Short mmCIF file of C-alpha atoms in Angstrom, two decimals:
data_model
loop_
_atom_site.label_atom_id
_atom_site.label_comp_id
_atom_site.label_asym_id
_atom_site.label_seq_id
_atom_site.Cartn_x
_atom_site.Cartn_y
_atom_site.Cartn_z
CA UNK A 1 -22.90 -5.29 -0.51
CA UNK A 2 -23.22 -4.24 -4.21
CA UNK A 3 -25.97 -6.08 -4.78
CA UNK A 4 -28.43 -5.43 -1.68
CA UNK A 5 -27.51 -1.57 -2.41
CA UNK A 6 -29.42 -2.40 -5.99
CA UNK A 7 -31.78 -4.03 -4.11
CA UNK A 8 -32.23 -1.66 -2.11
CA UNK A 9 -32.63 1.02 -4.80
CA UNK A 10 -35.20 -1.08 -6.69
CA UNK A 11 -37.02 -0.94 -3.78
CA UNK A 12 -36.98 2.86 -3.35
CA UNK A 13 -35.29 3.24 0.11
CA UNK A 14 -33.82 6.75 -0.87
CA UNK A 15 -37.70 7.93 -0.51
CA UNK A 16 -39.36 5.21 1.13
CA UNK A 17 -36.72 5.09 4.10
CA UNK A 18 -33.71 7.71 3.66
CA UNK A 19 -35.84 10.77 3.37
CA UNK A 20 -38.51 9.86 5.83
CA UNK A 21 -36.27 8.47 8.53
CA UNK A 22 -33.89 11.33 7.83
CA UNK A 23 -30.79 9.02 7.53
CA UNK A 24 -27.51 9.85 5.77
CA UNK A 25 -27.01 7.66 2.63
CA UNK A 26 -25.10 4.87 2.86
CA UNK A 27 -21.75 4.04 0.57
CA UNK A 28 -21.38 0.50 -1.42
CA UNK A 29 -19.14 -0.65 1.07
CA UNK A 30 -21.13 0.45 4.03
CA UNK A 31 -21.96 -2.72 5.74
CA UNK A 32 -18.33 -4.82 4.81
CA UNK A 33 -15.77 -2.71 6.34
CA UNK A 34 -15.73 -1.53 10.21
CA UNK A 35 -16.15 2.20 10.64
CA UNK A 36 -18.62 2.74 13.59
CA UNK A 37 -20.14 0.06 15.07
CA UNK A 38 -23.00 1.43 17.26
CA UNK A 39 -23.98 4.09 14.28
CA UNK A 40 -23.96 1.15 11.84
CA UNK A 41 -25.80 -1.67 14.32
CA UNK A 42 -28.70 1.35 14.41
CA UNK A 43 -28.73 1.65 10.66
CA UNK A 44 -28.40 -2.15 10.13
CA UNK A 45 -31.70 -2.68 12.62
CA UNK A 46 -33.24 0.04 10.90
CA UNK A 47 -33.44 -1.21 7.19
CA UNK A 48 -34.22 -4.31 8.51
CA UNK A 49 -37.19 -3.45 10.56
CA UNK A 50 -38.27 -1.34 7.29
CA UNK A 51 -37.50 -4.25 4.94
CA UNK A 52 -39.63 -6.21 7.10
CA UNK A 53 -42.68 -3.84 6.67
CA UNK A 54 -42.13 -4.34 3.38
CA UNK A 55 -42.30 -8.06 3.33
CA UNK A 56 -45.49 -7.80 4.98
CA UNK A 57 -44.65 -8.37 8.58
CA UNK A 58 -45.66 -6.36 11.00
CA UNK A 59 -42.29 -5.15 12.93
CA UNK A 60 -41.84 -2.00 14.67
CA UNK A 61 -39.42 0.07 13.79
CA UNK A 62 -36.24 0.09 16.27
CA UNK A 63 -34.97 2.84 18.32
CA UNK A 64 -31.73 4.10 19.32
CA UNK A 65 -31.48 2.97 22.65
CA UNK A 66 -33.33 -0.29 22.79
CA UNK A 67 -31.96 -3.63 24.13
CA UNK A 68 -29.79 -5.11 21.04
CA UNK A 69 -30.03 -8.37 22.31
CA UNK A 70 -33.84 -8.36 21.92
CA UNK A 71 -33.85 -6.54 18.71
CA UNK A 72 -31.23 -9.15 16.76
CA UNK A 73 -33.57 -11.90 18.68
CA UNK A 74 -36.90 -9.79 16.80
CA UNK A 75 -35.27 -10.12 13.27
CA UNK A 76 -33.87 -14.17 13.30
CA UNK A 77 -36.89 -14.56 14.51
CA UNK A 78 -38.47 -13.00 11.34
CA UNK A 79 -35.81 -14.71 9.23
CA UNK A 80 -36.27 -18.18 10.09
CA UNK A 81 -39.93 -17.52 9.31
CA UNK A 82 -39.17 -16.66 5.55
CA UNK A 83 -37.42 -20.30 5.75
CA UNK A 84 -34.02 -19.04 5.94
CA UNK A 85 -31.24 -21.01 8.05
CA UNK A 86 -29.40 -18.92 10.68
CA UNK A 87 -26.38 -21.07 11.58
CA UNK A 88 -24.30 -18.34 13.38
CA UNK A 89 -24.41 -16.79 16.38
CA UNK A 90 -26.57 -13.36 17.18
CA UNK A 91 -23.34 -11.69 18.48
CA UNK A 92 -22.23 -11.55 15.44
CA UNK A 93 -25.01 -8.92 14.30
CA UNK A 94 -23.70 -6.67 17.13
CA UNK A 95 -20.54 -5.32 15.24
CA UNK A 96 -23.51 -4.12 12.38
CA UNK A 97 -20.89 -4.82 10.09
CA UNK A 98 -19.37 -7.89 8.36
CA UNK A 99 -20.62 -11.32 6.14
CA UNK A 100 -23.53 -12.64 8.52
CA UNK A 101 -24.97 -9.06 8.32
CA UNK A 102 -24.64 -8.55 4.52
CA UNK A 103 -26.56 -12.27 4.60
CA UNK A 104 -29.57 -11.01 6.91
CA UNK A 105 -29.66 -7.68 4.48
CA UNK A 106 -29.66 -9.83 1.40
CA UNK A 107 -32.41 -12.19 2.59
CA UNK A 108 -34.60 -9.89 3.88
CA UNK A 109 -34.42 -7.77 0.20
CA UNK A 110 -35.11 -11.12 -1.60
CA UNK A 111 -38.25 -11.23 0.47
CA UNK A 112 -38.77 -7.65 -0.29
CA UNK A 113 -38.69 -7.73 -4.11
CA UNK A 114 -40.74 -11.16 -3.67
CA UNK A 115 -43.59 -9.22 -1.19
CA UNK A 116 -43.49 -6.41 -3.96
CA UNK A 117 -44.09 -8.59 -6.90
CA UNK A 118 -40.67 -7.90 -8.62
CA UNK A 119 -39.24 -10.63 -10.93
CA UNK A 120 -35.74 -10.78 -12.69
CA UNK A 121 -35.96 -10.97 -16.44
CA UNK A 122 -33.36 -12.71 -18.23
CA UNK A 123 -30.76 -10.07 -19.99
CA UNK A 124 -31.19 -8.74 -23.90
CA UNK A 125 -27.54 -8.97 -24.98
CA UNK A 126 -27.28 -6.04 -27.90
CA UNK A 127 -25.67 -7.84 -31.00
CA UNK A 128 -22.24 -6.95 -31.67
CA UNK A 129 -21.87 -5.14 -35.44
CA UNK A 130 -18.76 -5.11 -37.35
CA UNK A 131 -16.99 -1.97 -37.69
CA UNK A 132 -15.97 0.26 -40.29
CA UNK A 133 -12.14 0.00 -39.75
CA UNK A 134 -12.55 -3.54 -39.67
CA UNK A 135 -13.89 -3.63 -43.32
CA UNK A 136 -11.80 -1.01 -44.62
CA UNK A 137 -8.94 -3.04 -43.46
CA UNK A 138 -10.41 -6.16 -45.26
CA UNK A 139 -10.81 -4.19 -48.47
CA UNK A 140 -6.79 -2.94 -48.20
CA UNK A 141 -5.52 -6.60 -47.86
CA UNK A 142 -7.87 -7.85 -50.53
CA UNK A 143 -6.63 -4.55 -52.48
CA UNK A 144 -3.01 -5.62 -51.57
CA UNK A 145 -3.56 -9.02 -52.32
CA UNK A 146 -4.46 -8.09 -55.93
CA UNK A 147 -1.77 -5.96 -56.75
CA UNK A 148 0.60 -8.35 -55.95
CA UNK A 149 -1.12 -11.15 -58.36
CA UNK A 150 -1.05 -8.72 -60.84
CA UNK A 151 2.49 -7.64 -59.91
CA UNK A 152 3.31 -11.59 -60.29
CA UNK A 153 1.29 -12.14 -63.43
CA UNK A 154 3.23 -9.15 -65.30
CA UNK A 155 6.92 -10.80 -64.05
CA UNK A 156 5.73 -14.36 -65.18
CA UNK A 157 4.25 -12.92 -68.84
CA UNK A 158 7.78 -11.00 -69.30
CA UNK A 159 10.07 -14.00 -68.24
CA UNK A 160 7.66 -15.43 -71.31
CA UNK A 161 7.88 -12.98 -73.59
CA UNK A 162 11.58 -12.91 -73.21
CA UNK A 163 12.08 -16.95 -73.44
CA UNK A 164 9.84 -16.05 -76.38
CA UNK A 165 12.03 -13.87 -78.25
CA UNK A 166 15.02 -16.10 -77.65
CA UNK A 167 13.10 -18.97 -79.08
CA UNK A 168 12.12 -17.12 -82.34
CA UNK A 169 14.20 -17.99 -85.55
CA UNK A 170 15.16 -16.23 -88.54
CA UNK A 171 11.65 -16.48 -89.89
CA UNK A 172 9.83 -15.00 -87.38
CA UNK A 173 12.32 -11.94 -87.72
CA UNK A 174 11.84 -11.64 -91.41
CA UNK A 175 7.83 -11.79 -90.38
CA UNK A 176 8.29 -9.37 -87.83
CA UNK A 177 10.67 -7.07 -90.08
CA UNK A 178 8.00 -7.21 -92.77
CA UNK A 179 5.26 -6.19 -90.32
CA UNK A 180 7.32 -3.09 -88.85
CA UNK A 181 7.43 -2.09 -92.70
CA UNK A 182 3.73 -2.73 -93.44
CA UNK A 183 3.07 -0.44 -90.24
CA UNK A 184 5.82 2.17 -91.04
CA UNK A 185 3.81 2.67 -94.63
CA UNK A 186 0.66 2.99 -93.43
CA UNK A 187 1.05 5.56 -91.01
CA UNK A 188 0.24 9.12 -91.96
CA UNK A 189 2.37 10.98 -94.17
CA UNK A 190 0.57 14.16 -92.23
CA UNK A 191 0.61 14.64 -88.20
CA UNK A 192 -2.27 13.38 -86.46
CA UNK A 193 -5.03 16.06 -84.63
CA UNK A 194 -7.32 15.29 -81.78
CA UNK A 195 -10.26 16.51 -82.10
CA UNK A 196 -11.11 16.36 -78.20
CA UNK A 197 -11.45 19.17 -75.86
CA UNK A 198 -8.38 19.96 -73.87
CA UNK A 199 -10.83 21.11 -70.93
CA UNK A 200 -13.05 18.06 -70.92
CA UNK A 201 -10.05 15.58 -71.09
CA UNK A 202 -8.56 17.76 -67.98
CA UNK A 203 -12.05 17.31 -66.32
CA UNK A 204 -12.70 13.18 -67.30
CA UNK A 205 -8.82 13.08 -65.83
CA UNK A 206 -9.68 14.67 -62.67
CA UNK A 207 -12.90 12.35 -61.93
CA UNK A 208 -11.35 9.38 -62.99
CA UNK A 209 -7.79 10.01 -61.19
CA UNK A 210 -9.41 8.97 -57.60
CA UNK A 211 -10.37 5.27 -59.15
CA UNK A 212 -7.11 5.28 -60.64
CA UNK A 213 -5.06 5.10 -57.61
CA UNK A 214 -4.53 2.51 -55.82
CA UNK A 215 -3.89 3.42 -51.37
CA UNK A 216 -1.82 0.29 -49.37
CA UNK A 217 -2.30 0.40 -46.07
CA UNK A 218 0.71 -0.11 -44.10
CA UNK A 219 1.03 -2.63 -41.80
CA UNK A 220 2.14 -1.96 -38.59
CA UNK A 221 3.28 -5.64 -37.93
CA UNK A 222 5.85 -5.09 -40.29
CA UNK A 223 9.13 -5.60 -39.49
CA UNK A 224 10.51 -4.08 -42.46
CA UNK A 225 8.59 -0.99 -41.32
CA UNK A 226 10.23 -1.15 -37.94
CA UNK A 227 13.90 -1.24 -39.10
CA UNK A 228 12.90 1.64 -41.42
CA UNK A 229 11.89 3.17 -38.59
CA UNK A 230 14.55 2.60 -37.03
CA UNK A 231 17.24 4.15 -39.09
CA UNK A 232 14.90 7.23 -39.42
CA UNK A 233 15.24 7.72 -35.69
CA UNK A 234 18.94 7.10 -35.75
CA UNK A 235 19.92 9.26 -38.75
CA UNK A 236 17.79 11.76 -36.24
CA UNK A 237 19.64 11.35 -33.59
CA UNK A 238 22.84 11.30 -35.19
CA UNK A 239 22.21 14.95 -36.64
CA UNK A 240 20.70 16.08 -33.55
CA UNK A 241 23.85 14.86 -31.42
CA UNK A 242 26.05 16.57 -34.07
CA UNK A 243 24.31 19.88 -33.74
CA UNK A 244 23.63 19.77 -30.18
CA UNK A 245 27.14 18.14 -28.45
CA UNK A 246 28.43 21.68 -29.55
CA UNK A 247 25.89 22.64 -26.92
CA UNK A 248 26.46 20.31 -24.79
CA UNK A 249 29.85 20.63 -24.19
CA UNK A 250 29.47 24.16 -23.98
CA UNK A 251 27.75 23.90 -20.92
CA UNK A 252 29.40 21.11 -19.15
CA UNK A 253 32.44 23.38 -19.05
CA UNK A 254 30.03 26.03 -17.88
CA UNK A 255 29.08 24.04 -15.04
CA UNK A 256 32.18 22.35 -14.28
CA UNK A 257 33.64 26.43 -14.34
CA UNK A 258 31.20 27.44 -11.62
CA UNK A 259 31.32 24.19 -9.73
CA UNK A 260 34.95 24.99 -9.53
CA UNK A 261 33.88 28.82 -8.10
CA UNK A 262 31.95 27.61 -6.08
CA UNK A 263 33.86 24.67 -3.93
CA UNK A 264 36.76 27.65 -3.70
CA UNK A 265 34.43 30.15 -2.44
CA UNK A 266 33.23 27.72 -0.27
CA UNK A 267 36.62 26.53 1.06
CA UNK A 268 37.34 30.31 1.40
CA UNK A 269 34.16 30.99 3.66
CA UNK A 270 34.96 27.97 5.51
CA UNK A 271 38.38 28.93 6.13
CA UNK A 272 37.02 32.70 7.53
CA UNK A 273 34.23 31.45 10.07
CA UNK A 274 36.43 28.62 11.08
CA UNK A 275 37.03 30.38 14.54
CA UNK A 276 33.14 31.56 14.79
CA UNK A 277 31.97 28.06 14.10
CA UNK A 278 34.13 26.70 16.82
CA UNK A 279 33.41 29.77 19.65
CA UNK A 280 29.54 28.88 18.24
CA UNK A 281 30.35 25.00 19.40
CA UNK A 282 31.72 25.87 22.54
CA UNK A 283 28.55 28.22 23.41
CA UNK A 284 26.56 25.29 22.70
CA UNK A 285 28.05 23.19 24.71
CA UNK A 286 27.93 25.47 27.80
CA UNK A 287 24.11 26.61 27.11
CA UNK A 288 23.44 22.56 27.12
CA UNK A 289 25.35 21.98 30.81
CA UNK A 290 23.38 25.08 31.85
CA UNK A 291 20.28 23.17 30.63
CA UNK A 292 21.38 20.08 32.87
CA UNK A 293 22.19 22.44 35.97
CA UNK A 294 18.79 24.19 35.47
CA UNK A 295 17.25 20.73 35.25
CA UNK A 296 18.73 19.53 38.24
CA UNK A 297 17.91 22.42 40.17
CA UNK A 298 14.33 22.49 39.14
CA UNK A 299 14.09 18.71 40.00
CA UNK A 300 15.40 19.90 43.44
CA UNK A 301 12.72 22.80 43.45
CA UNK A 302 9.61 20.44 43.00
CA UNK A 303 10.83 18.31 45.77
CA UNK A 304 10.91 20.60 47.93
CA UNK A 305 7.97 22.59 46.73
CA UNK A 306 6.18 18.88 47.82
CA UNK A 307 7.59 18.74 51.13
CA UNK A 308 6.66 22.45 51.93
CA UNK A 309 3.04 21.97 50.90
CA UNK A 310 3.03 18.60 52.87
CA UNK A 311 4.31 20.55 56.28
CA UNK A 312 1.84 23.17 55.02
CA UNK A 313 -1.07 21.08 54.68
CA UNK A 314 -0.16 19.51 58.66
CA UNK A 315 0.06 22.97 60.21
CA UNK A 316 -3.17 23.83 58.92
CA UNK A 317 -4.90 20.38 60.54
CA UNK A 318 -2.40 21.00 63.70
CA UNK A 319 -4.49 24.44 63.68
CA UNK A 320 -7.61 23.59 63.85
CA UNK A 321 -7.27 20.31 66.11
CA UNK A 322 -5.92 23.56 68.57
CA UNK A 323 -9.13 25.49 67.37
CA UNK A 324 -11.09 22.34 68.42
CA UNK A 325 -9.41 21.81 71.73
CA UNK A 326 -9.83 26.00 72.82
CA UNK A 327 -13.51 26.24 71.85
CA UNK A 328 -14.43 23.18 73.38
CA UNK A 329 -12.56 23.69 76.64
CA UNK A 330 -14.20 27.91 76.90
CA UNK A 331 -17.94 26.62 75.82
CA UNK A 332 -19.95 25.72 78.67
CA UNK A 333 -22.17 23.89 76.23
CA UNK A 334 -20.91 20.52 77.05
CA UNK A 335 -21.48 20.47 80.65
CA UNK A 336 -24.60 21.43 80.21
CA UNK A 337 -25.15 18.55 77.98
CA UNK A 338 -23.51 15.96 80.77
CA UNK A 339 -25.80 17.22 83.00
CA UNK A 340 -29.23 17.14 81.38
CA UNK A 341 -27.43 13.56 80.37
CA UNK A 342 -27.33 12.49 84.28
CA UNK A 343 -30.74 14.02 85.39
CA UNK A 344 -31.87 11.85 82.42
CA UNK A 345 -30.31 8.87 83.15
CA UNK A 346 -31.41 9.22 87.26
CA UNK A 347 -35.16 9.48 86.06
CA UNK A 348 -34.16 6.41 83.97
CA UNK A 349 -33.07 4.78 87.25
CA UNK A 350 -35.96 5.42 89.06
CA UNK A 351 -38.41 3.99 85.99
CA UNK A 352 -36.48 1.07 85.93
CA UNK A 353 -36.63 0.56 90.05
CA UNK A 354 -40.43 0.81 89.93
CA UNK A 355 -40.63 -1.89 87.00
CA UNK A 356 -38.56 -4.00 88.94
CA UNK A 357 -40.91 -3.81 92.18
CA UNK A 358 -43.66 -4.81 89.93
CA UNK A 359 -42.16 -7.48 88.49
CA UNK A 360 -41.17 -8.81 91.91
CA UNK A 361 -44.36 -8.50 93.18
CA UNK A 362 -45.62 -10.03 90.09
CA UNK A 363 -43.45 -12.98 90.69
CA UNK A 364 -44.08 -13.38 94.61
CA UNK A 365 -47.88 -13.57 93.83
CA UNK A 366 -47.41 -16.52 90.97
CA UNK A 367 -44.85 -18.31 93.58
CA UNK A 368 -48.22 -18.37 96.10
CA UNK A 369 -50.14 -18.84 93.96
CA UNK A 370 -48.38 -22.17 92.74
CA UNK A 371 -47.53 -23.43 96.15
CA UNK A 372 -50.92 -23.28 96.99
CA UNK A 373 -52.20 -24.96 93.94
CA UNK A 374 -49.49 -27.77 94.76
CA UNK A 375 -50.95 -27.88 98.62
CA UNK A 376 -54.52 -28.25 96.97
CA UNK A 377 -53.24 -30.95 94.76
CA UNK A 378 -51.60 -32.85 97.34
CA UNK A 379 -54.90 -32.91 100.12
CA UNK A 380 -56.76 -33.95 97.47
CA UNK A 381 -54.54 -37.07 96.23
CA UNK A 382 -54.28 -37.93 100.18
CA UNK A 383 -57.91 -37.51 100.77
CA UNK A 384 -58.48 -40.23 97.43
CA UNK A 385 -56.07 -42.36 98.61
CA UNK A 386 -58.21 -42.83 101.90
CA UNK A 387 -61.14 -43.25 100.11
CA UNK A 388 -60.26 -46.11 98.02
CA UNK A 389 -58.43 -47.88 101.25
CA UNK A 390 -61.38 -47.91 103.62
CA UNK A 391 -63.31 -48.91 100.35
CA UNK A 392 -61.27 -52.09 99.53
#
């Protein structure tokens, strides 16, 4: 979902499609998780239909209530045309939420980015650079280092100097001796001056005196360092505890004083509402049987507040079945009605007598008429039968 909101951005949708179909923006997680399923199926058929215009097809933008069956139908359609398999059902876009809709999305950006002529370049990976502490912690090891060779070198050329001296014999003390004299005599009978500048030697010190010293990193590795550590935070503690269990203890039996006060006062104050507590028990327990009685009684009240609007509700349809029954037994209307009823049905009568006579009459004439067709019929047959006798 990440990645077709990128996609999406590339392809300007906050302009191209937020702005001029006035839609709210939508979060990085819009489309995965379930929030509103006919707001999101809208906004899902929406970017489609506009990613669709911008793969060159020509599909018409969907509205609110159109059928979604056709509209999911509309864009497989257009994805299987890009070459895309669709091997899921189109239910599954209904929900506008979930994988196969994060799919149709991301397939229909690809085409997109492809219709717009954007291309992903391969990424410029910035080279790394060492850093300053790095080097500076380089130079203090290699600083380190040094010291102690030099540290080692001095040890090893006194353990020589001393194996040295106890190798020497007598001669090389009477050399030695001599020397010390030979130096002793030509030193200065008068005390040496120096001729440089107190100020400038103060200054050369002061310039040089940086180079001079020599700054070991600690290590924080150390373990040494650590149990140092250590004992500084215990000698710490140790004289903090000293000056503050004074304190301390001070104020536990401060606390353990009004602790004291206070479960006695409290005993006390028990002890006084003792008989209010239990007159406060009893008045509880009668307020809760009232509450049953009322209950009871208002259970009674309803049923019989039913029954009276029941007997209610039949004397009012007993009334006006009586209402019925008076009016109609005082209003002349009805006869009147039964009569025009007879006079209609006598004139009914007499229409139906006088269609009757014509149908009889109709009948009587088509029974002569037949029987005299049938009399014709039969002369004639007699009358042929005679002929062909006398003419065989």
């Amino acid at each position: 979902m990440e990645e077709i909101l990128d996609k999406l951005r590339l392809l300007d949708y906050e302009r191209q499609f937020q702005m001029k179909m006035k839609m709210k923006p939508i979060s990085r997680h819009y489309f995965a998780i379930p929030t509103n399923p006919g707001e999101q199926f809208f906004m899902f058929t929406s970017i489609c239909a506009w990613l669709l215009q911008k793969a060159g097809r020509n599909f018409e933008q969907p509205q609110e209530y159109d059928d979604p069956n056709a509209t999911i139908s509309s864009i497989l359609e257009e994805l299987r045309h890009f070459g895309h398999s669709v091997d899921f059902p189109p239910s599954k876009l209904k929900q506008g939420c979930g994988e196969h809709c994060i799919y149709v999305l991301d397939k229909l950006a690809d085409e997109a980015l492809k219709s717009s002529g954007f291309h992903w370049d391969k990424p410029d990976y910035p080279q790394e650079e060492l850093e300053e502490e790095n080097v500076v912690e380089d130079d203090a090891e290699l600083t380190l280092n040094e010291v102690e060779k030099s540290i080692f070198q001095n040890e090893m050329e006194e353990e020589e100097f001393e194996e040295e001296e106890q190798i020497l014999d007598l001669e090389g003390l009477k050399r030695l001796s001599q020397k010390n004299q030979q130096v002793e005599h030509s030193k200065p009978e008068e005390i040496m001056e120096s001729t440089t500048d107190a100020a400038a030697w103060k200054l050369e010190v002061e310039r040089v005196l940086p180079q001079l010293k020599v700054t070991i990193r600690k290590d924080n590795k150390d373990w040494r360092d650590h149990v140092e550590q250590m004992h500084q935070h215990k000698d710490g503690i140790e004289s903090s505890l000293t000056e503050t269990k004074s304190y301390l203890d001070k104020l536990h039996d401060e606390i353990s004083r009004t602790l004291e006060k206070i479960g006695s006062r409290e005993k006390y104050i028990n002890n006084q509402l003792e008989h209010l507590l239990s007159e406060y028990r009893a008045a509880q327990d009668q307020l809760s049987e009232t509450k049953e009685r009322y209950r009871q009684a208002s259970g009674g009240v309803t049923e019989r507040s039913r029954m009276l609007a029941d007997v209610t509700e039949e004397l009012e349809r007993v009334k006006m079945e009586m209402e019925d029954r008076g009016s109609s037994m005082t209003d002349g209307a009805p006869l009147v009605k039964i009569k025009q009823a007879i006079q209609n049905l006598r004139k009914e009568n007499v229409q139906m007598e006088i269609r009757i006579g014509v149908v009889e009459h109709v009948l009587l004439q088509a029974k002569l008429k037949d029987k005299t067709s049938q009399n014709k019929e039969v002369h004639s047959n007699k009358t042929q039968d005679t002929f062909d006798y006398n003419a065989y």
